[in-house]
Amino acid sequence: MSRPEAKAFPFPVGIDALSAHVPDTFLSLDDLAEARGVPPEKISVGLGSFEMAVTPPWEDTVTIAANAAEKPLRLGQVDPGEIGLLVVGTETAVDHAKPVATFLHELLGLPSACRTFEVKHACYGGTAGVTLAADWVRSPSSRGRKALVVAADIARYDLGSSAEFTQGAGAAAMVISRDPRLLEIDPRGGTFTRNVYDFWRPLDRREALVDGKFSIDCYLDALSGATADFAAAHDLADTSSLLDRFEAMLYHTPFPKMAMKAHQRFAEATGRAADAADTARRLVEPWLAMSRRVGNSYTASLYLGLAWLASTGGRLDGREISLFSYGSGCCAEFFTGRFAPGSQEIGRTIDAAGLLARRSRLSVEEYERFSRAKPGESPGAGPSSGFFLARLKDDRRLYERAGATGAVAA
Ligand code: CAA
């Protein structure tokens, strides 16, 4: 079937550069399944997951965010002096008051004339940052400057719980600008909000609490709601052609099977249930590779999917994609973007496959030791490159760069 041509966007604002970071270490979920006495196919087939990123104690949300965000600066894709807004979307902040964004501001050498803050809404925080930054770029207050949005998280559940298999970590950094070189974002996204207790993390807990089955229902209901609002925003009385419009459909992916369930729901909600399996193979499955091997990265998960697509998807110029963001609690957004001319050049610099290939595998014992370690402890070899958490002093976090000397942030 031929795909209708994507319409021109009223405002060419979107993602100018995209970079990603995942921790250097990972755990095979077959190994974890064996240790927990769970059939391995429950994880590989039932959840669709093979590995999960494990954050060593010298990495935290600040370092994974900074290690992602410094890449577009290092590659010269953006001049730090052009950044007038820095937003970090995260639900695993390092302090109740001091935002991750202030650490990043110093580590990245951004100008003092920069609005800097953190956004929390579970896994939706990154998308909240992206849409807010795009609106800021369109507004007079940006004065032609660019925004840097970083989505970064470390997903932790109790050891031995059923949710343990859906942990992970990662960060995605996006430069948002006019005339973006990667992806133009259509400002007419569809949104949905409802107050639910599906996943939460009380202030005194490091590990999240979750009502697993209910969270899946909440996610799917939010997808239906956001899709209906998207149809209203685009004056679409009939949504059945949407499945033919997109080159790829990216869904927030706490575990890969969730994206497949989401696509099934989307196909049903748009009157195309019979085409769900066929279109999922083409539009959804190929872009789940990061999720299968990194696990859940909360706010970053959707954008690691985009990183994989942009990095490995070939020439995508002019192609339109959909993105669905879900944050427990809950808020969701279904929105679309169109790849810019020459986007492959930026996509190539992401090197998503290289990020996965460079990691080293932990044993279950090492993973458990890392999980129980205090932030800043070094019960292993230590970092080989990039920013790392050197130590805590009087409850203040001190960061350094591997190979350099002296704390660079306090
Ligand atoms: N072989 C193959 N498949 C098997 C199997 C076997 N031996 N045994 C079970 N399965 C299948 C099950 O049939 C099931 O598949 P379906 O859902 O398609 O029926 C799948 O494996 C999982 O089995 P269970 O439902 O029994 O798994 P569980 O009780 O261990 O819980 C979970 C799974 C709810 C995802 C749990 O890991 C969890 O709570 N994770 C955290 C919450 C989460 O990720 N929620 C997602 C929506 S909320 C969100 O998206 C925000 C966020 O990021 C947290």
Short mmCIF file of C-alpha atoms and ligand atoms in Angstrom, two decimals:
data_model
loop_
_atom_site.label_atom_id
_atom_site.label_comp_id
_atom_site.label_asym_id
_atom_site.label_seq_id
_atom_site.Cartn_x
_atom_site.Cartn_y
_atom_site.Cartn_z
CA MET A 1 0.00 0.00 0.00
CA SER A 2 1.43 3.45 -0.86
CA ARG A 3 1.99 5.80 2.04
CA PRO A 4 0.37 9.26 1.82
CA GLU A 5 2.98 12.04 1.83
CA ALA A 6 3.45 13.70 5.23
CA LYS A 7 2.12 17.29 5.32
CA ALA A 8 4.51 20.17 5.89
CA PHE A 9 4.68 21.26 9.54
CA PRO A 10 3.55 24.77 10.39
CA PHE A 11 6.64 25.36 12.56
CA PRO A 12 9.95 23.64 11.74
CA VAL A 13 11.07 23.04 15.34
CA GLY A 14 12.36 19.76 16.71
CA ILE A 15 15.39 17.62 17.48
CA ASP A 16 18.55 19.03 15.94
CA ALA A 17 20.95 16.50 17.50
CA LEU A 18 20.43 13.35 19.56
CA SER A 19 22.88 11.32 21.60
CA ALA A 20 22.60 8.43 24.02
CA HIS A 21 24.50 6.86 26.87
CA VAL A 22 24.05 3.51 28.61
CA PRO A 23 26.07 2.22 31.59
CA ASP A 24 29.24 0.24 30.83
CA THR A 25 27.93 -2.91 32.52
CA PHE A 26 24.97 -5.23 31.92
CA LEU A 27 23.44 -8.46 33.19
CA SER A 28 22.16 -11.32 31.04
CA LEU A 29 18.53 -11.94 32.01
CA ASP A 30 19.03 -15.66 31.37
CA ASP A 31 21.58 -15.56 34.22
CA LEU A 32 19.15 -13.68 36.45
CA ALA A 33 16.30 -16.05 35.58
CA GLU A 34 18.45 -19.03 36.52
CA ALA A 35 19.45 -17.41 39.82
CA ARG A 36 15.83 -16.61 40.69
CA GLY A 37 14.42 -19.99 39.56
CA VAL A 38 12.31 -18.41 36.78
CA PRO A 39 11.95 -20.13 33.36
CA PRO A 40 14.23 -18.07 31.02
CA GLU A 41 11.59 -18.04 28.26
CA LYS A 42 9.21 -16.18 30.58
CA ILE A 43 11.65 -13.25 30.27
CA SER A 44 12.92 -13.69 26.69
CA VAL A 45 9.50 -14.53 25.21
CA GLY A 46 7.01 -13.37 27.86
CA LEU A 47 8.63 -9.94 28.32
CA GLY A 48 10.83 -9.88 25.19
CA SER A 49 13.93 -8.88 27.20
CA PHE A 50 17.45 -10.33 26.93
CA GLU A 51 19.71 -8.10 29.01
CA MET A 52 19.49 -5.13 31.34
CA ALA A 53 21.90 -2.27 31.96
CA VAL A 54 23.30 -2.21 35.48
CA THR A 55 24.57 1.08 36.87
CA PRO A 56 27.87 0.75 38.74
CA PRO A 57 28.05 2.76 41.99
CA TRP A 58 30.31 5.38 40.36
CA GLU A 59 27.51 6.26 37.92
CA ASP A 60 24.29 8.01 38.89
CA THR A 61 21.60 9.97 37.08
CA VAL A 62 23.90 13.00 36.83
CA THR A 63 26.74 11.07 35.17
CA ILE A 64 24.59 9.15 32.69
CA ALA A 65 22.87 12.43 31.75
CA ALA A 66 26.19 14.28 31.43
CA ASN A 67 27.83 11.45 29.47
CA ALA A 68 24.94 11.57 26.97
CA ALA A 69 24.72 15.35 26.79
CA GLU A 70 28.40 16.13 26.25
CA LYS A 71 28.47 14.22 22.93
CA PRO A 72 26.71 16.82 20.73
CA LEU A 73 28.96 19.47 22.31
CA ARG A 74 32.12 17.41 21.76
CA LEU A 75 31.13 16.66 18.15
CA GLY A 76 30.60 20.37 17.51
CA GLN A 77 26.91 19.79 16.69
CA VAL A 78 26.03 22.66 19.03
CA ASP A 79 28.02 25.50 20.58
CA PRO A 80 27.45 25.62 24.38
CA GLY A 81 26.99 29.41 24.07
CA GLU A 82 23.84 28.84 21.97
CA ILE A 83 22.00 26.99 24.77
CA GLY A 84 19.48 29.17 26.62
CA LEU A 85 17.42 26.42 28.26
CA LEU A 86 18.52 23.19 29.96
CA VAL A 87 15.85 20.75 31.10
CA VAL A 88 16.48 17.35 32.66
CA GLY A 89 13.53 14.95 32.73
CA THR A 90 14.05 12.28 35.38
CA GLU A 91 12.20 10.37 38.07
CA THR A 92 15.43 9.20 39.71
CA ALA A 93 16.93 12.52 40.80
CA VAL A 94 19.84 12.61 43.25
CA ASP A 95 18.41 15.25 45.61
CA HIS A 96 14.94 16.41 46.66
CA ALA A 97 15.81 20.09 46.09
CA LYS A 98 18.92 20.49 43.96
CA PRO A 99 18.16 19.58 40.35
CA VAL A 100 20.31 17.25 38.24
CA ALA A 101 20.30 20.07 35.68
CA THR A 102 22.55 22.33 37.81
CA PHE A 103 25.30 19.67 37.96
CA LEU A 104 25.03 19.25 34.19
CA HIS A 105 25.15 22.97 33.63
CA GLU A 106 28.64 23.09 35.16
CA LEU A 107 29.94 19.80 33.78
CA LEU A 108 28.97 20.87 30.25
CA GLY A 109 30.21 24.45 30.55
CA LEU A 110 26.90 26.10 29.63
CA PRO A 111 26.46 29.89 29.86
CA SER A 112 25.12 31.47 33.08
CA ALA A 113 22.33 33.14 31.06
CA CYS A 114 20.48 29.84 30.85
CA ARG A 115 17.18 28.70 32.38
CA THR A 116 17.99 25.41 34.15
CA PHE A 117 15.62 23.00 35.87
CA GLU A 118 14.41 19.42 36.35
CA VAL A 119 11.02 17.98 35.38
CA LYS A 120 9.40 14.99 37.05
CA HIS A 121 6.44 13.05 35.85
CA ALA A 122 7.52 9.39 36.02
CA CYS A 123 8.55 8.22 32.51
CA TYR A 124 6.81 11.21 30.87
CA GLY A 125 9.35 13.77 32.20
CA GLY A 126 11.57 13.60 29.08
CA THR A 127 8.65 14.25 26.75
CA ALA A 128 7.41 17.05 29.01
CA GLY A 129 10.89 18.57 28.56
CA VAL A 130 10.91 18.09 24.78
CA THR A 131 7.46 19.61 24.18
CA LEU A 132 8.10 22.47 26.61
CA ALA A 133 11.49 23.18 25.01
CA ALA A 134 9.96 23.14 21.51
CA ASP A 135 7.34 25.68 22.65
CA TRP A 136 10.12 27.79 24.20
CA VAL A 137 12.09 27.72 20.92
CA ARG A 138 8.95 28.93 19.11
CA SER A 139 8.46 31.74 21.66
CA PRO A 140 10.12 35.19 21.76
CA SER A 141 11.86 34.34 25.06
CA SER A 142 14.24 31.96 23.29
CA ARG A 143 15.77 34.89 21.31
CA GLY A 144 16.88 32.41 18.65
CA ARG A 145 18.76 30.24 21.15
CA LYS A 146 18.55 26.44 21.44
CA ALA A 147 17.43 24.16 24.24
CA LEU A 148 19.16 21.07 25.62
CA VAL A 149 16.81 18.40 26.98
CA VAL A 150 18.16 15.31 28.72
CA ALA A 151 16.04 12.31 29.69
CA ALA A 152 17.94 10.12 32.17
CA ASP A 153 16.94 7.41 34.61
CA ILE A 154 17.99 4.34 36.56
CA ALA A 155 15.09 1.90 36.95
CA ARG A 156 15.29 0.03 40.26
CA TYR A 157 12.90 -2.45 41.86
CA ASP A 158 13.40 -4.73 44.87
CA LEU A 159 15.81 -7.63 44.31
CA GLY A 160 13.81 -10.84 44.00
CA SER A 161 10.57 -9.07 42.96
CA SER A 162 8.85 -9.90 39.64
CA ALA A 163 9.63 -6.35 38.48
CA GLU A 164 13.38 -6.97 39.00
CA PHE A 165 13.57 -8.23 35.39
CA THR A 166 12.31 -4.85 34.11
CA GLN A 167 15.14 -2.73 35.56
CA GLY A 168 17.69 -0.89 33.40
CA ALA A 169 19.25 2.53 32.89
CA GLY A 170 20.10 5.01 30.18
CA ALA A 171 20.02 8.60 29.00
CA ALA A 172 19.19 10.47 25.81
CA ALA A 173 20.15 14.08 25.17
CA MET A 174 18.43 16.24 22.56
CA VAL A 175 19.23 19.66 21.21
CA ILE A 176 15.93 21.36 20.34
CA SER A 177 16.06 24.12 17.74
CA ARG A 178 14.43 25.79 14.75
CA ASP A 179 15.14 24.11 11.40
CA PRO A 180 16.23 20.88 13.14
CA ARG A 181 18.63 18.58 11.31
CA LEU A 182 17.13 15.34 12.67
CA LEU A 183 13.38 15.37 13.39
CA GLU A 184 10.72 18.08 13.03
CA ILE A 185 8.10 17.69 15.76
CA ASP A 186 4.43 18.43 15.06
CA PRO A 187 3.20 20.55 18.00
CA ARG A 188 -0.29 19.03 17.79
CA GLY A 189 0.22 16.04 20.10
CA GLY A 190 -2.66 14.24 21.82
CA THR A 191 -2.54 14.11 25.62
CA PHE A 192 -4.24 12.18 28.43
CA THR A 193 -4.09 12.52 32.23
CA ARG A 194 -5.69 10.52 35.04
CA ASN A 195 -4.78 10.19 38.74
CA VAL A 196 -3.83 6.52 39.31
CA TYR A 197 -1.54 4.60 41.68
CA ASP A 198 0.03 2.20 39.18
CA PHE A 199 3.73 2.89 39.87
CA TRP A 200 5.20 5.18 42.53
CA ARG A 201 8.28 5.74 44.67
CA PRO A 202 7.79 7.28 48.13
CA LEU A 203 10.40 9.92 49.03
CA ASP A 204 12.34 7.63 51.38
CA ARG A 205 12.69 4.75 48.89
CA ARG A 206 15.35 4.07 46.23
CA GLU A 207 13.36 1.20 44.66
CA ALA A 208 10.00 1.85 42.99
CA LEU A 209 6.72 0.21 44.03
CA VAL A 210 4.36 -1.00 41.34
CA ASP A 211 0.98 -2.62 40.80
CA GLY A 212 2.28 -4.48 37.73
CA LYS A 213 -0.87 -5.71 35.97
CA PHE A 214 -2.76 -2.49 36.78
CA SER A 215 0.14 -0.43 35.37
CA ILE A 216 -0.22 -2.23 32.04
CA ASP A 217 -3.96 -1.45 31.95
CA CYS A 218 -3.30 2.19 32.84
CA TYR A 219 -0.70 2.45 30.06
CA LEU A 220 -3.11 1.00 27.47
CA ASP A 221 -6.04 3.18 28.56
CA ALA A 222 -3.78 6.24 28.41
CA LEU A 223 -2.75 5.26 24.87
CA SER A 224 -6.42 5.08 23.80
CA GLY A 225 -7.09 8.46 25.44
CA ALA A 226 -4.05 10.18 23.90
CA THR A 227 -4.84 8.72 20.46
CA ALA A 228 -8.41 10.08 20.66
CA ASP A 229 -7.06 13.52 21.58
CA PHE A 230 -4.52 13.31 18.73
CA ALA A 231 -7.42 12.61 16.33
CA ALA A 232 -9.29 15.65 17.72
CA ALA A 233 -6.18 17.87 17.37
CA HIS A 234 -5.81 16.82 13.71
CA ASP A 235 -9.56 16.89 12.86
CA LEU A 236 -9.47 13.19 11.99
CA ALA A 237 -12.98 11.72 12.02
CA ASP A 238 -11.53 8.44 10.73
CA THR A 239 -8.21 7.25 12.19
CA SER A 240 -7.99 4.01 10.24
CA SER A 241 -5.40 5.39 7.80
CA LEU A 242 -2.90 6.26 10.58
CA LEU A 243 -1.29 2.81 10.45
CA ASP A 244 -0.40 3.44 6.78
CA ARG A 245 1.03 6.88 7.44
CA PHE A 246 4.05 6.09 9.60
CA GLU A 247 7.46 4.69 8.76
CA ALA A 248 7.91 3.61 12.39
CA MET A 249 5.83 3.70 15.57
CA LEU A 250 7.79 4.17 18.80
CA TYR A 251 6.16 3.45 22.15
CA HIS A 252 7.45 3.96 25.68
CA THR A 253 8.98 0.55 26.38
CA PRO A 254 9.26 -0.62 30.01
CA PHE A 255 9.81 -4.06 28.45
CA PRO A 256 9.58 -4.92 24.73
CA LYS A 257 6.34 -6.95 24.95
CA MET A 258 4.65 -3.77 26.29
CA ALA A 259 5.30 -2.01 22.97
CA MET A 260 3.68 -4.95 21.16
CA LYS A 261 0.66 -4.79 23.47
CA ALA A 262 0.51 -1.03 22.86
CA HIS A 263 0.55 -1.50 19.11
CA GLN A 264 -2.24 -4.07 19.35
CA ARG A 265 -4.29 -1.51 21.34
CA PHE A 266 -3.50 1.26 18.82
CA ALA A 267 -4.62 -0.95 15.92
CA GLU A 268 -7.85 -1.81 17.78
CA ALA A 269 -8.51 1.83 18.72
CA THR A 270 -8.12 2.90 15.09
CA GLY A 271 -10.31 0.10 13.68
CA ARG A 272 -7.42 -1.96 12.25
CA ALA A 273 -7.19 -4.88 14.73
CA ALA A 274 -6.71 -7.37 11.90
CA ASP A 275 -3.51 -5.58 10.80
CA ALA A 276 -1.92 -5.38 14.25
CA ALA A 277 0.52 -8.31 14.00
CA ASP A 278 1.63 -7.56 10.45
CA THR A 279 2.23 -3.85 11.03
CA ALA A 280 3.96 -4.49 14.39
CA ARG A 281 6.61 -6.59 12.60
CA ARG A 282 7.40 -3.68 10.28
CA LEU A 283 6.72 -0.56 12.35
CA VAL A 284 7.52 -1.55 15.94
CA GLU A 285 9.74 -4.62 16.37
CA PRO A 286 12.86 -3.45 14.48
CA TRP A 287 13.27 -0.47 16.86
CA LEU A 288 13.11 -2.43 20.13
CA ALA A 289 16.77 -3.49 20.10
CA MET A 290 17.90 -0.98 22.74
CA SER A 291 15.04 -1.92 25.02
CA ARG A 292 15.75 -5.66 24.68
CA ARG A 293 19.34 -5.13 25.80
CA VAL A 294 19.17 -2.09 28.08
CA GLY A 295 15.88 -2.70 29.87
CA ASN A 296 13.70 0.10 31.15
CA SER A 297 15.28 3.54 31.25
CA TYR A 298 12.04 5.31 32.22
CA THR A 299 12.17 8.85 30.71
CA ALA A 300 14.89 7.84 28.23
CA SER A 301 13.24 4.66 26.95
CA LEU A 302 11.23 6.25 24.13
CA TYR A 303 14.23 8.31 23.00
CA LEU A 304 16.62 5.33 23.05
CA GLY A 305 14.13 3.77 20.61
CA LEU A 306 14.41 6.91 18.47
CA ALA A 307 18.21 6.74 18.78
CA TRP A 308 18.21 3.17 17.46
CA LEU A 309 15.88 4.11 14.58
CA ALA A 310 17.88 7.22 13.61
CA SER A 311 21.18 5.38 13.95
CA THR A 312 20.33 2.16 12.12
CA GLY A 313 17.22 2.95 10.03
CA GLY A 314 19.04 4.16 6.89
CA ARG A 315 17.76 7.11 4.85
CA LEU A 316 14.59 8.42 6.51
CA ASP A 317 14.36 11.93 5.03
CA GLY A 318 10.74 13.15 4.86
CA ARG A 319 9.41 10.04 6.62
CA GLU A 320 6.90 10.52 9.41
CA ILE A 321 6.93 8.57 12.67
CA SER A 322 4.73 8.43 15.75
CA LEU A 323 5.94 8.55 19.35
CA PHE A 324 3.95 7.53 22.41
CA SER A 325 5.14 8.62 25.83
CA TYR A 326 3.63 7.23 29.04
CA GLY A 327 4.38 8.34 32.58
CA SER A 328 2.75 6.45 35.42
CA GLY A 329 0.57 8.38 37.74
CA CYS A 330 -0.37 9.17 34.90
CA CYS A 331 0.15 11.41 31.86
CA ALA A 332 0.60 10.30 28.25
CA GLU A 333 1.21 11.92 24.88
CA PHE A 334 0.88 10.61 21.31
CA PHE A 335 2.74 12.85 18.88
CA THR A 336 4.45 12.73 15.50
CA GLY A 337 7.66 13.86 13.87
CA ARG A 338 9.14 13.98 10.39
CA PHE A 339 12.78 13.31 9.55
CA ALA A 340 14.60 16.32 8.14
CA PRO A 341 16.50 16.32 4.84
CA GLY A 342 19.99 14.88 5.44
CA SER A 343 18.98 13.47 8.85
CA GLN A 344 21.14 10.39 8.26
CA GLU A 345 24.26 12.49 8.91
CA ILE A 346 23.12 13.22 12.48
CA GLY A 347 21.74 9.68 12.90
CA ARG A 348 25.11 8.17 12.05
CA THR A 349 26.84 10.02 14.91
CA ILE A 350 24.60 8.31 17.51
CA ASP A 351 26.32 4.92 17.06
CA ALA A 352 23.67 3.08 19.06
CA ALA A 353 25.05 -0.38 18.20
CA GLY A 354 28.53 0.69 19.37
CA LEU A 355 27.11 1.76 22.74
CA LEU A 356 25.80 -1.77 23.31
CA ALA A 357 28.90 -3.51 21.98
CA ARG A 358 31.31 -1.67 24.31
CA ARG A 359 29.68 -2.86 27.55
CA SER A 360 30.94 -5.66 29.80
CA ARG A 361 28.87 -8.46 31.28
CA LEU A 362 28.45 -8.86 35.04
CA SER A 363 27.80 -12.02 37.01
CA VAL A 364 24.67 -12.11 39.18
CA GLU A 365 26.93 -11.73 42.25
CA GLU A 366 28.54 -8.58 40.82
CA TYR A 367 25.11 -7.17 39.90
CA GLU A 368 23.84 -7.75 43.44
CA ARG A 369 26.96 -6.15 44.89
CA PHE A 370 26.51 -3.09 42.65
CA SER A 371 22.81 -2.91 43.55
CA ARG A 372 23.56 -2.89 47.29
CA ALA A 373 26.57 -0.54 47.14
CA LYS A 374 26.30 3.04 48.38
CA PRO A 375 26.59 5.80 45.73
CA GLY A 376 30.25 6.65 45.09
CA GLU A 377 31.65 3.34 46.44
CA SER A 378 33.97 1.55 44.04
CA PRO A 379 33.69 -2.20 44.58
CA GLY A 380 35.30 -2.99 41.23
CA ALA A 381 37.58 -1.71 38.51
CA GLY A 382 36.11 1.82 38.38
CA PRO A 383 35.24 3.93 35.35
CA SER A 384 37.40 3.85 32.24
CA SER A 385 36.08 7.05 30.64
CA GLY A 386 33.59 9.88 30.99
CA PHE A 387 32.08 11.60 34.02
CA PHE A 388 31.76 9.61 37.24
CA LEU A 389 30.65 10.12 40.83
CA ALA A 390 33.95 10.40 42.73
CA ARG A 391 32.58 10.61 46.28
CA LEU A 392 30.01 12.07 48.65
CA LYS A 393 31.23 14.71 51.11
CA ASP A 394 28.80 16.10 53.71
CA ASP A 395 25.96 14.77 51.52
CA ARG A 396 27.32 16.69 48.53
CA ARG A 397 28.09 14.83 45.32
CA LEU A 398 31.50 15.40 43.75
CA TYR A 399 31.99 14.48 40.10
CA GLU A 400 35.16 13.93 38.12
CA ARG A 401 36.07 12.85 34.64
CA ALA A 402 38.03 9.61 34.22
CA GLY A 403 41.65 10.48 33.55
CA ALA A 404 41.31 14.02 34.93
CA THR A 405 42.10 15.19 38.47
CA GLY A 406 40.11 17.32 40.88
CA ALA A 407 36.39 17.50 41.59
CA VAL A 408 34.51 19.47 38.96
CA ALA A 409 31.21 19.93 40.73
CA ALA A 410 30.08 20.12 44.31
N1 CAA B 1 7.17 -18.86 28.63
C1 CAA B 1 6.75 -17.83 27.85
N2 CAA B 1 5.96 -16.83 28.32
C2 CAA B 1 5.63 -16.85 29.62
C3 CAA B 1 6.06 -17.88 30.48
C4 CAA B 1 6.86 -18.92 29.94
N3 CAA B 1 7.33 -19.93 30.69
N4 CAA B 1 5.57 -17.64 31.72
C5 CAA B 1 4.86 -16.48 31.64
N5 CAA B 1 4.90 -16.01 30.36
C6 CAA B 1 4.31 -14.78 29.85
C7 CAA B 1 2.94 -14.45 30.42
O1 CAA B 1 1.91 -15.10 29.72
C8 CAA B 1 2.92 -12.93 30.25
O2 CAA B 1 2.62 -12.60 28.90
P1 CAA B 1 1.27 -11.80 28.55
O3 CAA B 1 1.29 -10.53 29.36
O4 CAA B 1 1.39 -11.53 27.10
O5 CAA B 1 0.15 -12.71 28.94
C9 CAA B 1 4.36 -12.51 30.46
O6 CAA B 1 5.14 -13.70 30.29
C10 CAA B 1 4.64 -11.96 31.86
O7 CAA B 1 4.14 -12.89 32.77
P2 CAA B 1 3.42 -12.41 34.11
O8 CAA B 1 2.35 -11.42 33.77
O9 CAA B 1 3.06 -13.59 34.91
O10 CAA B 1 4.66 -11.65 34.75
P3 CAA B 1 4.90 -11.04 36.17
O11 CAA B 1 3.82 -11.27 37.13
O12 CAA B 1 6.24 -11.50 36.51
O13 CAA B 1 4.90 -9.44 35.90
C11 CAA B 1 5.31 -7.31 35.00
C12 CAA B 1 5.33 -8.80 34.71
C13 CAA B 1 3.94 -6.85 35.46
C14 CAA B 1 5.70 -6.55 33.72
C15 CAA B 1 6.38 -7.01 36.12
O14 CAA B 1 7.66 -7.30 35.63
C16 CAA B 1 6.34 -5.57 36.60
O15 CAA B 1 5.59 -5.23 37.50
N6 CAA B 1 7.22 -4.67 35.99
C17 CAA B 1 7.24 -3.24 36.37
C18 CAA B 1 5.99 -2.49 35.92
C19 CAA B 1 5.94 -2.22 34.44
O16 CAA B 1 6.92 -2.27 33.73
N7 CAA B 1 4.72 -1.84 33.96
C20 CAA B 1 4.53 -1.49 32.57
C21 CAA B 1 3.43 -0.46 32.38
S1 CAA B 1 3.74 0.99 33.40
C22 CAA B 1 4.95 1.87 32.53
O17 CAA B 1 5.15 1.66 31.38
C23 CAA B 1 5.76 2.91 33.29
C24 CAA B 1 7.09 2.31 33.61
O18 CAA B 1 8.01 2.44 32.80
C25 CAA B 1 7.27 1.61 34.86
#
